[in-house]
Coordinates of C-alpha atoms in Angstrom, one line a residue:
X1 CA 77.0 110.6 103.6
X2 CA 79.7 111.6 101.4
X3 CA 83.5 111.9 101.3
X4 CA 84.8 114.5 98.9
X5 CA 88.9 114.7 97.9
X6 CA 89.7 117.5 95.8
X7 CA 93.1 118.2 94.0
X8 CA 94.6 116.5 97.6
X9 CA 98.5 117.0 98.1
X10 CA 100.0 114.7 100.8
X11 CA 103.3 114.5 102.2
X12 CA 105.5 112.2 104.5
X13 CA 108.0 113.7 106.3
X14 CA 107.7 117.3 104.6
X15 CA 108.4 115.7 101.2
X16 CA 105.4 115.3 98.7
X17 CA 104.1 111.9 98.0
X18 CA 101.0 112.1 96.1
X19 CA 99.5 115.7 94.4
X20 CA 96.4 116.1 92.4
X21 CA 94.0 113.3 94.3
X22 CA 90.7 113.9 93.5
X23 CA 87.5 111.5 93.6
X24 CA 84.0 111.4 95.5
X25 CA 82.6 108.4 97.9
X26 CA 79.3 108.2 98.3
X27 CA 76.8 106.0 100.5
X28 CA 77.0 102.3 99.6
X29 CA 80.1 102.8 97.5
X30 CA 83.3 101.0 97.8
X31 CA 86.8 102.4 96.6
X32 CA 89.9 100.1 96.5
X33 CA 93.4 101.8 96.7
X34 CA 96.1 100.2 94.5
X35 CA 99.6 100.6 93.8
X36 CA 103.2 99.2 94.6
X37 CA 104.6 99.2 98.4
X38 CA 105.9 102.9 98.9
X39 CA 103.4 104.5 96.4
X40 CA 101.4 106.7 99.3
X41 CA 98.5 104.5 100.0
X42 CA 98.8 104.6 103.7
X43 CA 99.8 108.8 103.8
X44 CA 96.8 109.0 101.9
X45 CA 94.4 107.0 104.2
X46 CA 95.9 108.6 107.5
X47 CA 95.2 111.9 105.4
X48 CA 91.7 111.5 105.0
X49 CA 91.3 110.1 108.3
X50 CA 92.6 113.0 109.9
X51 CA 95.8 111.9 111.4
X52 CA 98.2 113.6 109.5
X53 CA 97.5 116.9 107.8
X54 CA 97.0 117.2 103.9
X55 CA 99.8 119.8 102.3
X56 CA 97.1 121.0 99.9
X57 CA 93.7 120.5 98.3
X58 CA 90.3 119.7 100.2
X59 CA 88.8 116.9 102.1
X60 CA 85.1 117.1 102.6
X61 CA 83.2 114.9 105.0
X62 CA 81.5 115.1 108.3
X63 CA 82.8 115.4 111.4
X64 CA 83.2 111.9 113.4
X65 CA 82.4 110.0 110.1
X66 CA 85.4 108.0 109.7
X67 CA 86.6 104.5 111.6
X68 CA 90.0 104.0 110.7
X69 CA 91.6 100.6 110.7
X70 CA 95.3 100.4 110.2
X71 CA 97.8 97.2 110.6
X72 CA 97.7 97.5 114.7
X73 CA 94.3 95.5 115.7
X74 CA 94.0 98.1 118.7
X75 CA 93.4 95.4 121.2
X76 CA 93.5 95.7 125.1
X77 CA 95.7 92.3 125.6
X78 CA 94.3 91.5 129.3
X79 CA 90.5 92.0 128.3
X80 CA 88.5 89.2 126.5
X81 CA 87.2 89.4 123.5
X82 CA 83.8 90.4 124.6
X83 CA 85.3 93.0 126.7
X84 CA 87.2 94.6 124.1
X85 CA 84.4 94.9 121.6
X86 CA 82.2 96.6 124.7
X87 CA 85.3 98.6 125.5
X88 CA 85.3 100.3 122.2
X89 CA 81.3 100.3 122.1
X90 CA 81.5 102.6 125.1
X91 CA 83.7 104.9 123.4
X92 CA 82.1 105.1 120.7
X93 CA 78.6 105.4 122.1
X94 CA 76.9 101.9 120.5
X95 CA 76.1 98.7 122.1
X96 CA 75.8 96.1 119.3
X97 CA 78.7 94.0 120.5
X98 CA 76.4 91.0 119.9
X99 CA 76.3 91.6 115.9
X100 CA 80.1 92.3 115.8
X101 CA 80.5 88.9 117.4
X102 CA 78.6 87.2 115.3
X103 CA 79.6 88.4 112.2
X104 CA 83.1 87.7 112.7
X105 CA 82.3 84.0 114.3
X106 CA 83.5 85.5 118.0
X107 CA 81.0 84.2 119.9
X108 CA 82.9 81.1 120.7
X109 CA 85.9 83.0 121.7
X110 CA 83.8 86.0 123.7
X111 CA 85.4 85.3 127.1
X112 CA 89.0 84.6 126.1
X113 CA 91.7 87.2 126.7
X114 CA 93.0 88.9 123.3
X115 CA 96.7 87.9 124.6
X116 CA 95.7 84.5 124.1
X117 CA 94.3 84.7 120.2
X118 CA 96.0 83.4 117.2
X119 CA 97.1 86.1 114.9
X120 CA 94.2 85.6 112.8
X121 CA 91.8 85.8 115.4
X122 CA 93.2 89.0 117.0
X123 CA 92.8 90.3 113.3
X124 CA 89.1 89.4 113.1
X125 CA 88.5 90.8 116.4
X126 CA 90.4 93.9 115.3
X127 CA 87.7 93.9 112.2
X128 CA 85.0 93.5 114.3
X129 CA 85.8 96.9 116.3
X130 CA 84.5 98.7 113.0
X131 CA 80.9 97.4 113.8
X132 CA 80.8 99.0 116.8
X133 CA 81.9 102.0 116.0
X134 CA 78.5 103.4 114.3
X135 CA 80.6 105.3 111.7
X136 CA 79.6 105.2 108.7
X137 CA 82.9 105.8 106.3
X138 CA 85.4 102.8 106.9
X139 CA 89.1 103.7 106.2
X140 CA 91.0 100.6 106.2
X141 CA 94.9 99.8 105.3
X142 CA 95.3 96.3 104.5
X143 CA 92.5 94.8 106.8
X144 CA 93.4 91.4 105.4
X145 CA 96.5 90.9 106.7
X146 CA 96.9 87.5 108.9
X147 CA 93.6 86.4 107.5
X148 CA 92.9 83.2 106.0
X149 CA 90.6 82.3 103.1
X150 CA 87.5 82.1 105.1
X151 CA 88.1 84.9 107.1
X152 CA 88.7 87.4 103.8
X153 CA 85.4 85.9 102.7
X154 CA 83.9 87.2 106.2
X155 CA 85.4 90.4 105.9
X156 CA 84.3 90.7 102.6
X157 CA 80.6 90.1 103.5
X158 CA 81.1 92.5 106.4
X159 CA 81.8 95.4 104.0
X160 CA 79.2 94.3 101.8
X161 CA 76.3 94.6 104.7
X162 CA 78.2 97.8 105.5
X163 CA 77.5 99.3 102.2
X164 CA 74.3 97.9 102.0
X165 CA 73.1 99.5 104.9
X166 CA 74.3 103.0 103.0
X167 CA 77.8 102.9 104.5
X168 CA 80.9 103.3 102.4
X169 CA 84.7 102.1 102.4
X170 CA 88.2 103.1 101.3
X171 CA 90.0 100.0 101.1
X172 CA 93.9 99.6 100.3
X173 CA 94.3 96.1 99.4
X174 CA 95.6 93.6 96.8
X175 CA 93.1 91.1 97.2
X176 CA 89.7 90.4 95.4
X177 CA 87.1 91.0 98.0
X178 CA 84.2 90.4 96.0
X179 CA 82.7 93.8 96.2
X180 CA 81.4 96.1 93.5
X181 CA 84.3 98.3 94.0
X182 CA 85.6 101.2 91.8
X183 CA 89.6 101.0 91.9
X184 CA 92.3 104.1 92.2
X185 CA 95.7 103.5 91.7
X186 CA 97.6 106.0 93.4
X187 CA 100.4 105.6 91.6
X188 CA 98.9 108.0 88.9
X189 CA 99.3 110.9 91.5
X190 CA 103.0 110.5 92.3
X191 CA 104.3 113.6 93.1
X192 CA 106.9 115.0 91.2
X193 CA 108.1 118.1 93.4
X194 CA 109.6 118.6 96.6
X195 CA 108.8 121.1 99.3
X196 CA 110.7 121.7 102.7
X197 CA 110.1 120.1 106.1
X198 CA 107.7 122.3 107.7
X199 CA 108.2 120.3 111.5
X200 CA 105.9 117.4 111.0
X201 CA 107.4 114.3 110.8
X202 CA 105.9 110.7 112.0
X203 CA 106.8 107.2 111.8
X204 CA 104.4 105.2 109.5
X205 CA 103.2 101.5 109.8

C-alpha cells in the first residue's frame, strides 16, 4: 500500500509552515523526517494522518491505512498492560495481543495497571499499540522519547519487522534506529508566504 504526497501545503493556525512537500512511501520502505524544532515535522505528520486539513496539494492513501503515534501514549491508566492492548485490539478489530506483549518485553508486566508503569514502560506499551492496529502505514512523531538504549533497539527491530512484512513507516526522529531508511529534511520546504486564518486552529504537542 503506497502513500503519495504531492506539492503539499501545511499550515498551523492559518499560517503556512511547509509548502511543496512531495514524496512517495511504498511497502517495505521507511522515511525519516529531520529538521530543527519548530520546522514543521509534527504539522506534516498530523496532516498526513488526517488530524488537520491540508491547505493545498494532494495526499493519496487508502482509507484507514494509517496508525498515528505522537507524544501521548494513549493509555487507560486503570487498565492493565494486557487490558490496554486488548482494548485497542478490539477497537481495530484485531487480536494479536501476544505478539505485542512479546515484541516490547511486556509479558512480565501484563497484569500491572498502566498507571503504575515507569515512563519508559508506558512508552513501550504505547508503541506496542501499533502492533494491534493492523494498519500498514505507521506515522510516528518522536517515538523514542523516554526510551533507554535497549528499548530504542527494541523499537528499531519492531519497525524492521513491520517493513519486512510489507508495511511502511514515516518517522520524525533524530535517533539512528538502524533502519535502511531515506531521510527528508523538512526545513527544505519551509513556507515563505502567509495566508489568512481560515478558522482552523489547534494546539500542538
